[in-house]
Short mmCIF file of C-alpha atoms in Angstrom, two decimals:
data_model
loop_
_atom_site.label_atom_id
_atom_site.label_comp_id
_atom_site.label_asym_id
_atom_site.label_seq_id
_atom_site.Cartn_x
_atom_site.Cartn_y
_atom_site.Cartn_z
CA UNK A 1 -52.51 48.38 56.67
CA UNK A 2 -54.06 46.05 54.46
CA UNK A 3 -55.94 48.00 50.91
CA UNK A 4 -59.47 46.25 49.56
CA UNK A 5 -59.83 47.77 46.42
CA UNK A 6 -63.31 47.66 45.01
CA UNK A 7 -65.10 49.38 42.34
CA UNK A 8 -68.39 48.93 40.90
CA UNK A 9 -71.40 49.84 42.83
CA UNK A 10 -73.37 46.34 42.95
CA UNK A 11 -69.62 44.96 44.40
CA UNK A 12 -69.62 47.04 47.36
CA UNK A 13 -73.56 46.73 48.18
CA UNK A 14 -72.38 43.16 48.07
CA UNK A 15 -69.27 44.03 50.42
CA UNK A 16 -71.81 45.46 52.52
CA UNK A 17 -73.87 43.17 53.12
CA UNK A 18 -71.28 40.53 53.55
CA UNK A 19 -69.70 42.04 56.31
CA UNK A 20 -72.80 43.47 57.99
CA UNK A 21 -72.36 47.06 57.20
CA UNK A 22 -74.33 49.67 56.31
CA UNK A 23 -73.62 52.91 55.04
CA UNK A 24 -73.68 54.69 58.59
CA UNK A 25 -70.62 52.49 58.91
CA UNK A 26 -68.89 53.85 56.43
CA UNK A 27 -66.40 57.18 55.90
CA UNK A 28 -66.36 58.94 53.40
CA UNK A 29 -63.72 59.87 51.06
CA UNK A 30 -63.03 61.66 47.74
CA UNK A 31 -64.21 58.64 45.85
CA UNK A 32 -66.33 57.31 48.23
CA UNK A 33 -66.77 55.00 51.02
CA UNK A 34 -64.77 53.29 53.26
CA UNK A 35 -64.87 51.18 56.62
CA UNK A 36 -61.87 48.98 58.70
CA UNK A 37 -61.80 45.91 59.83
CA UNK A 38 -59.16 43.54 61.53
CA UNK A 39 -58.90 39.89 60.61
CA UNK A 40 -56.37 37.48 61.87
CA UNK A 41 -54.62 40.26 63.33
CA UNK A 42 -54.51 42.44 60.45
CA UNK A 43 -55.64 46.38 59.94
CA UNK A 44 -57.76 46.05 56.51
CA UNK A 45 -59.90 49.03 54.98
CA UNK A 46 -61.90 48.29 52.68
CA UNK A 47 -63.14 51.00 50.20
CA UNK A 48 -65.26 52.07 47.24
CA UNK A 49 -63.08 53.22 43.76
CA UNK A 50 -65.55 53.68 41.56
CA UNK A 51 -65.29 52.27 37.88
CA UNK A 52 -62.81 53.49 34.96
CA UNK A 53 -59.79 53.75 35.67
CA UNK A 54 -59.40 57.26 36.89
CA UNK A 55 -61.22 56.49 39.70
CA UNK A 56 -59.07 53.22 40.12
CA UNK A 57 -55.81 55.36 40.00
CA UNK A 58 -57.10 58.05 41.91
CA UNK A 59 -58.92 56.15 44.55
CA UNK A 60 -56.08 54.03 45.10
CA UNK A 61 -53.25 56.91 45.05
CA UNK A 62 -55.38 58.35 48.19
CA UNK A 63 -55.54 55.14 49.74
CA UNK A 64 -51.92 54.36 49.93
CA UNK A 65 -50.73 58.19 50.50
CA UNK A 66 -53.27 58.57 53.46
CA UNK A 67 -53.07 54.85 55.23
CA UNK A 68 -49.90 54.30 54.64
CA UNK A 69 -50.88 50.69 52.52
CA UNK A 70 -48.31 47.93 52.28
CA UNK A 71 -50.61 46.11 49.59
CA UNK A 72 -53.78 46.28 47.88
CA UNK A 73 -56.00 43.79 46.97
CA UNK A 74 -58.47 44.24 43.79
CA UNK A 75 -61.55 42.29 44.21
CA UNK A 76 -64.49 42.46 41.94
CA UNK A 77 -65.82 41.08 39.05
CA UNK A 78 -64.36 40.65 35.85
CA UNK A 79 -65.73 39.58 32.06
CA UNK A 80 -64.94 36.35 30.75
CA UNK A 81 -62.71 35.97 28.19
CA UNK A 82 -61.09 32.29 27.82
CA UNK A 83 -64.06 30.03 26.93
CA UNK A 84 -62.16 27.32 28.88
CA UNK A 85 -63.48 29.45 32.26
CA UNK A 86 -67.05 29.86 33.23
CA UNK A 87 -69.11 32.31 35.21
CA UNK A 88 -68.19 32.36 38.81
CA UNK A 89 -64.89 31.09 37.95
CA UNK A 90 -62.39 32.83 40.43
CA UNK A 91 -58.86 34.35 38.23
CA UNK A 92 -56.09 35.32 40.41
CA UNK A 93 -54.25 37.41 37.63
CA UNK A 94 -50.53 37.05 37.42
CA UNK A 95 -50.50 39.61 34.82
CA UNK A 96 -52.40 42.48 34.41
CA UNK A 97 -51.97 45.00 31.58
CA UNK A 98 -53.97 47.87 29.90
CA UNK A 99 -55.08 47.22 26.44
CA UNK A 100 -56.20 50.36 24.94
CA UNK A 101 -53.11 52.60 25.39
CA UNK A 102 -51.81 52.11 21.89
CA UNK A 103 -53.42 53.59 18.42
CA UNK A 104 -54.08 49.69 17.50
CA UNK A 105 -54.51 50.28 13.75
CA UNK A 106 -50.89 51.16 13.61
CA UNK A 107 -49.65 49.51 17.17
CA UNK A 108 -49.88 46.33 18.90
CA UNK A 109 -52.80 46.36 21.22
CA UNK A 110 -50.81 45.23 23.82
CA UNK A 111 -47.15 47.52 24.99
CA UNK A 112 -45.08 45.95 27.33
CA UNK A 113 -44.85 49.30 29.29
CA UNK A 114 -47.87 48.95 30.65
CA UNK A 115 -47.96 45.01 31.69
CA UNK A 116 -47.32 44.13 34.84
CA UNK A 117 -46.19 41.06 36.09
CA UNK A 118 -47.44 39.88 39.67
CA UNK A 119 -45.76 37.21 41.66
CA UNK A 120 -47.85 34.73 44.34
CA UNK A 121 -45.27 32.26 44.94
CA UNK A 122 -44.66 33.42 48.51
CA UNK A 123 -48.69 32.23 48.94
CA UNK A 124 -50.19 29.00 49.52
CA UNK A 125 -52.27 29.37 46.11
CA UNK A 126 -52.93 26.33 43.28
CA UNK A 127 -55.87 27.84 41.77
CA UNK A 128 -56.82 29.43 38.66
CA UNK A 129 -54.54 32.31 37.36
CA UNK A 130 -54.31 34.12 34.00
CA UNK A 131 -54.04 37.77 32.59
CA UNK A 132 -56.41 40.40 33.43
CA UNK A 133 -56.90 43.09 30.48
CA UNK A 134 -58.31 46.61 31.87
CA UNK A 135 -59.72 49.65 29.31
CA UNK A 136 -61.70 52.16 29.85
CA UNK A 137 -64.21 50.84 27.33
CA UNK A 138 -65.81 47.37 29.01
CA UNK A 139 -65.40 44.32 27.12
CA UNK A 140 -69.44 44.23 25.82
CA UNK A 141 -68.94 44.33 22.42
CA UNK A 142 -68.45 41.58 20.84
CA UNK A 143 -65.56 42.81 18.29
CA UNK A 144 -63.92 43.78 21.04
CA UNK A 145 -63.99 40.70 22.70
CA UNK A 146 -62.84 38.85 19.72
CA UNK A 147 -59.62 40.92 19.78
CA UNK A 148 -58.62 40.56 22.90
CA UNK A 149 -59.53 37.01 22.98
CA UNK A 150 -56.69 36.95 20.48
CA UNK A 151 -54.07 38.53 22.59
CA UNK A 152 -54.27 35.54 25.05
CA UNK A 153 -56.34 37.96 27.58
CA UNK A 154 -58.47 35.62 30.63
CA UNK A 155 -60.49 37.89 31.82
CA UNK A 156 -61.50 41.92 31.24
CA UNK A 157 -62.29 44.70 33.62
CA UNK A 158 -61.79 48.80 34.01
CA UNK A 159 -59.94 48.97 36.59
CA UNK A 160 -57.13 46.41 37.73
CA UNK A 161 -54.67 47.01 35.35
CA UNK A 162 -54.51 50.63 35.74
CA UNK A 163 -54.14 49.81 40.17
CA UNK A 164 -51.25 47.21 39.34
CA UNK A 165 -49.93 49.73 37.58
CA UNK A 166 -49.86 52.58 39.96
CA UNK A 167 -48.85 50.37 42.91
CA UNK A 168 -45.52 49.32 41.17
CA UNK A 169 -45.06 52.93 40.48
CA UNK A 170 -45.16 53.15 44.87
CA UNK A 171 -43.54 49.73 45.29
CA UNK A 172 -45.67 48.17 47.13
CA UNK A 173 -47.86 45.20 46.73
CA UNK A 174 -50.98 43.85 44.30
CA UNK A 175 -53.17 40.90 44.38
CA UNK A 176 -55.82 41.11 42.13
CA UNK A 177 -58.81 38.87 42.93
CA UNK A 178 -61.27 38.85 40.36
CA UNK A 179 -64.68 36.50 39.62
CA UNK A 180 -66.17 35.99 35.92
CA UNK A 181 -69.62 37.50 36.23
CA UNK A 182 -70.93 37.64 32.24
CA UNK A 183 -69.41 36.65 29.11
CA UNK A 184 -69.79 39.34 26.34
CA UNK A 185 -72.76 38.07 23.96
CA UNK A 186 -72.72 38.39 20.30
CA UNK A 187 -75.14 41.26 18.69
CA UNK A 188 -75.21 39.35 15.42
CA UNK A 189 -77.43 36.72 17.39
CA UNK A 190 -79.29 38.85 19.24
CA UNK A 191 -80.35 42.74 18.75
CA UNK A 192 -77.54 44.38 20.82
CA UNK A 193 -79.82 46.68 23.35
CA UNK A 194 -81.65 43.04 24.54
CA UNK A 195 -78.03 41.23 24.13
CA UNK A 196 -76.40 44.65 26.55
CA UNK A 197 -79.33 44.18 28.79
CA UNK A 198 -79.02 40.44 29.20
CA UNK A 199 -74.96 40.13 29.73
CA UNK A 200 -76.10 43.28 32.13
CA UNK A 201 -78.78 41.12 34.39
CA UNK A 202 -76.49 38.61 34.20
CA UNK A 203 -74.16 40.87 35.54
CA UNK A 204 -75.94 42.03 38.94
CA UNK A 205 -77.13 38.44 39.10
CA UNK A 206 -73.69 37.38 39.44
CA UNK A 207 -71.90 39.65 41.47
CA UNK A 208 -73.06 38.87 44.80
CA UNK A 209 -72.28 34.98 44.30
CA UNK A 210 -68.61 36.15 43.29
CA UNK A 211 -68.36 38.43 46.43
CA UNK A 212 -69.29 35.77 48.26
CA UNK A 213 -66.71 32.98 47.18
CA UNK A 214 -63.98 35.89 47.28
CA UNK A 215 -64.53 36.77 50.61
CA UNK A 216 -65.20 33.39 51.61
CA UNK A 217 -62.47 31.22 49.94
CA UNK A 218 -59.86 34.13 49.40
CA UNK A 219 -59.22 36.65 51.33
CA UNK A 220 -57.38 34.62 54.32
CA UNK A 221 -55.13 33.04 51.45
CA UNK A 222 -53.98 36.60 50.50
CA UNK A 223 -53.73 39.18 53.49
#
Protein backbone atom coordinates (compact mmCIF):
# COMPACT_ATOMS: atom_id res chain seq x y z
CA UNK A 1 0.00 0.00 0.00
CA UNK A 2 0.60 3.32 -1.16
CA UNK A 3 1.27 6.23 2.17
CA UNK A 4 -0.25 10.05 1.54
CA UNK A 5 1.36 11.85 4.10
CA UNK A 6 -0.29 15.09 5.01
CA UNK A 7 -0.09 17.44 7.79
CA UNK A 8 -1.54 20.70 8.36
CA UNK A 9 -5.16 21.05 8.98
CA UNK A 10 -6.26 23.50 6.00
CA UNK A 11 -4.24 20.58 3.66
CA UNK A 12 -6.46 17.85 4.55
CA UNK A 13 -9.88 19.98 4.57
CA UNK A 14 -8.48 20.56 1.13
CA UNK A 15 -7.81 16.65 0.65
CA UNK A 16 -11.27 16.39 1.62
CA UNK A 17 -12.90 18.14 -0.40
CA UNK A 18 -10.92 17.11 -3.38
CA UNK A 19 -11.76 13.69 -3.18
CA UNK A 20 -15.33 14.08 -1.97
CA UNK A 21 -14.95 13.04 1.55
CA UNK A 22 -16.16 13.99 4.57
CA UNK A 23 -15.21 13.22 7.91
CA UNK A 24 -17.81 10.24 8.33
CA UNK A 25 -15.47 8.82 5.73
CA UNK A 26 -12.72 8.88 7.59
CA UNK A 27 -10.94 6.42 10.49
CA UNK A 28 -9.50 7.44 12.98
CA UNK A 29 -6.12 6.96 14.26
CA UNK A 30 -3.65 8.09 16.97
CA UNK A 31 -2.91 11.20 15.01
CA UNK A 32 -5.87 11.47 13.27
CA UNK A 33 -7.74 10.70 10.22
CA UNK A 34 -7.51 8.51 7.57
CA UNK A 35 -9.52 7.08 4.45
CA UNK A 36 -8.37 4.52 1.25
CA UNK A 37 -8.67 4.81 -1.99
CA UNK A 38 -7.53 2.80 -5.18
CA UNK A 39 -6.27 4.55 -8.27
CA UNK A 40 -4.90 2.91 -11.32
CA UNK A 41 -4.91 -0.20 -9.51
CA UNK A 42 -3.22 0.89 -6.51
CA UNK A 43 -4.22 0.56 -2.51
CA UNK A 44 -3.50 4.35 -1.32
CA UNK A 45 -4.47 5.71 2.29
CA UNK A 46 -4.36 8.81 2.71
CA UNK A 47 -4.00 10.32 6.27
CA UNK A 48 -3.77 13.30 8.61
CA UNK A 49 -0.01 13.80 10.55
CA UNK A 50 -0.46 16.72 12.11
CA UNK A 51 2.32 19.52 12.05
CA UNK A 52 5.93 19.43 13.83
CA UNK A 53 7.67 16.89 13.36
CA UNK A 54 6.73 14.57 16.13
CA UNK A 55 3.62 14.15 14.72
CA UNK A 56 5.37 13.63 11.22
CA UNK A 57 7.59 10.82 12.75
CA UNK A 58 5.04 9.43 14.77
CA UNK A 59 2.20 9.52 12.37
CA UNK A 60 4.22 8.06 9.80
CA UNK A 61 5.99 5.22 12.05
CA UNK A 62 2.16 3.99 12.61
CA UNK A 63 1.44 4.20 9.13
CA UNK A 64 4.10 1.99 7.80
CA UNK A 65 4.13 -0.53 10.97
CA UNK A 66 0.25 -0.99 10.66
CA UNK A 67 -0.29 -0.98 6.58
CA UNK A 68 2.53 -2.45 5.80
CA UNK A 69 3.64 0.89 3.35
CA UNK A 70 6.06 0.37 0.49
CA UNK A 71 6.35 4.31 0.09
CA UNK A 72 5.09 7.46 1.31
CA UNK A 73 4.35 10.41 -0.35
CA UNK A 74 4.54 13.98 1.54
CA UNK A 75 2.22 16.41 0.05
CA UNK A 76 1.50 19.78 1.44
CA UNK A 77 2.58 23.07 1.36
CA UNK A 78 5.82 24.42 1.86
CA UNK A 79 7.42 28.23 2.39
CA UNK A 80 9.28 29.74 -0.26
CA UNK A 81 12.66 30.14 -0.06
CA UNK A 82 14.58 30.65 -3.57
CA UNK A 83 13.24 33.99 -4.91
CA UNK A 84 13.71 32.41 -8.39
CA UNK A 85 10.25 30.25 -7.39
CA UNK A 86 6.90 31.77 -6.82
CA UNK A 87 3.76 30.91 -4.93
CA UNK A 88 2.08 27.89 -6.28
CA UNK A 89 5.26 26.76 -7.64
CA UNK A 90 5.27 22.85 -7.27
CA UNK A 91 9.14 21.48 -5.62
CA UNK A 92 9.65 17.88 -5.89
CA UNK A 93 12.59 17.80 -3.26
CA UNK A 94 15.54 15.64 -4.08
CA UNK A 95 16.94 16.45 -0.81
CA UNK A 96 15.43 16.94 2.27
CA UNK A 97 17.29 17.66 5.52
CA UNK A 98 16.54 19.07 9.06
CA UNK A 99 18.06 22.34 9.83
CA UNK A 100 17.82 22.95 13.43
CA UNK A 101 19.54 19.84 14.88
CA UNK A 102 22.87 21.51 15.45
CA UNK A 103 23.76 24.36 18.27
CA UNK A 104 24.36 26.79 15.08
CA UNK A 105 26.43 29.37 16.99
CA UNK A 106 29.10 26.79 17.31
CA UNK A 107 27.90 24.19 14.36
CA UNK A 108 26.99 24.32 10.85
CA UNK A 109 23.29 24.65 10.51
CA UNK A 110 23.21 22.02 8.26
CA UNK A 111 24.88 18.04 9.43
CA UNK A 112 25.08 15.68 6.85
CA UNK A 113 23.55 13.02 9.23
CA UNK A 114 20.45 14.20 8.89
CA UNK A 115 20.20 14.97 4.89
CA UNK A 116 18.72 12.75 2.89
CA UNK A 117 19.13 12.28 -0.55
CA UNK A 118 16.00 11.12 -2.71
CA UNK A 119 16.28 9.64 -6.12
CA UNK A 120 13.28 10.10 -9.03
CA UNK A 121 15.12 8.89 -11.92
CA UNK A 122 13.09 5.68 -12.18
CA UNK A 123 9.96 8.45 -12.82
CA UNK A 124 8.87 10.19 -15.80
CA UNK A 125 9.51 13.69 -13.95
CA UNK A 126 11.26 17.11 -15.69
CA UNK A 127 9.87 19.49 -13.32
CA UNK A 128 11.01 21.63 -10.63
CA UNK A 129 13.19 19.99 -7.85
CA UNK A 130 15.34 21.44 -5.04
CA UNK A 131 16.00 20.91 -1.21
CA UNK A 132 13.35 20.95 1.28
CA UNK A 133 14.59 22.29 4.87
CA UNK A 134 12.18 21.02 7.85
CA UNK A 135 12.42 22.57 11.77
CA UNK A 136 10.27 22.60 14.20
CA UNK A 137 10.23 26.39 14.24
CA UNK A 138 8.38 27.55 10.67
CA UNK A 139 10.30 29.63 8.45
CA UNK A 140 8.16 33.17 9.42
CA UNK A 141 10.76 35.08 10.62
CA UNK A 142 12.50 36.80 8.55
CA UNK A 143 16.17 36.19 10.14
CA UNK A 144 15.47 32.94 9.84
CA UNK A 145 14.71 32.96 6.42
CA UNK A 146 17.76 34.87 5.58
CA UNK A 147 19.86 32.00 6.99
CA UNK A 148 18.60 29.38 5.42
CA UNK A 149 18.32 31.19 2.25
CA UNK A 150 22.07 31.04 2.63
CA UNK A 151 22.44 27.35 2.97
CA UNK A 152 21.06 26.90 -0.62
CA UNK A 153 17.55 25.70 1.05
CA UNK A 154 14.26 25.87 -1.86
CA UNK A 155 11.69 25.58 0.13
CA UNK A 156 10.81 25.19 4.21
CA UNK A 157 8.31 23.12 6.07
CA UNK A 158 7.90 21.07 9.66
CA UNK A 159 7.57 18.07 8.64
CA UNK A 160 9.24 16.40 5.46
CA UNK A 161 12.56 16.17 6.47
CA UNK A 162 11.96 14.51 9.66
CA UNK A 163 9.43 11.60 7.31
CA UNK A 164 12.46 11.20 4.76
CA UNK A 165 14.27 10.63 7.51
CA UNK A 166 12.40 7.97 9.31
CA UNK A 167 11.50 6.12 6.09
CA UNK A 168 15.25 5.49 5.22
CA UNK A 169 15.59 4.37 8.74
CA UNK A 170 12.61 1.42 7.43
CA UNK A 171 13.97 1.30 3.88
CA UNK A 172 11.38 2.01 2.10
CA UNK A 173 10.38 4.76 -0.18
CA UNK A 174 9.82 8.90 -0.12
CA UNK A 175 8.52 11.33 -2.54
CA UNK A 176 8.00 14.48 -1.18
CA UNK A 177 5.53 16.69 -3.08
CA UNK A 178 5.38 20.03 -1.84
CA UNK A 179 3.64 23.58 -3.24
CA UNK A 180 5.01 27.21 -2.21
CA UNK A 181 2.05 28.71 -0.40
CA UNK A 182 3.68 32.19 1.31
CA UNK A 183 6.99 33.65 1.25
CA UNK A 184 8.18 34.79 4.76
CA UNK A 185 7.70 38.78 4.86
CA UNK A 186 10.08 41.08 6.42
CA UNK A 187 8.98 42.72 10.00
CA UNK A 188 11.32 45.63 9.38
CA UNK A 189 8.70 46.70 6.60
CA UNK A 190 5.84 45.91 8.19
CA UNK A 191 4.87 45.54 12.13
CA UNK A 192 5.40 41.74 12.51
CA UNK A 193 1.75 40.71 14.09
CA UNK A 194 0.07 42.41 10.59
CA UNK A 195 3.26 40.97 8.51
CA UNK A 196 2.46 37.06 10.59
CA UNK A 197 -1.13 37.64 9.82
CA UNK A 198 -0.70 38.49 6.16
CA UNK A 199 2.01 35.61 5.09
CA UNK A 200 -0.81 33.62 7.34
CA UNK A 201 -4.01 34.62 4.96
CA UNK A 202 -1.87 34.15 2.35
CA UNK A 203 -1.30 30.93 3.63
CA UNK A 204 -5.00 29.40 3.79
CA UNK A 205 -5.53 31.34 0.59
CA UNK A 206 -3.07 29.25 -1.02
CA UNK A 207 -3.35 25.92 0.11
CA UNK A 208 -6.30 24.72 -1.61
CA UNK A 209 -4.91 25.94 -5.15
CA UNK A 210 -1.65 23.81 -4.26
CA UNK A 211 -3.82 20.73 -3.28
CA UNK A 212 -5.37 21.05 -6.24
CA UNK A 213 -2.39 21.10 -8.83
CA UNK A 214 -0.79 18.21 -6.58
CA UNK A 215 -3.50 16.03 -6.84
CA UNK A 216 -4.23 16.99 -10.21
CA UNK A 217 -0.82 17.11 -12.05
CA UNK A 218 1.11 14.74 -9.56
CA UNK A 219 0.00 12.13 -7.99
CA UNK A 220 -0.33 9.65 -11.19
CA UNK A 221 3.42 10.67 -11.99
CA UNK A 222 4.44 9.29 -8.54
CA UNK A 223 2.34 6.20 -7.23
Amino acid sequence: MIGVSIAAKWEWKATLKYFDKTDKDCLLYPYGMYFKINKKGKDIVFYQTGVRKVNGIGANQYMIDNFDLSKVLVVGTCAGIDDAYKPLDIIVANKALQYDCTVKEIEPLIKESFVVDLDYSKYDFKGNMGTIGTADKAAVMWNDYVEIKKNNITVADTEAGAIAYICKKNGIECVIIKGISDFPIDEKLEKMKEANEKQMSVYIENTPKVMNIIFDEYLDIFI
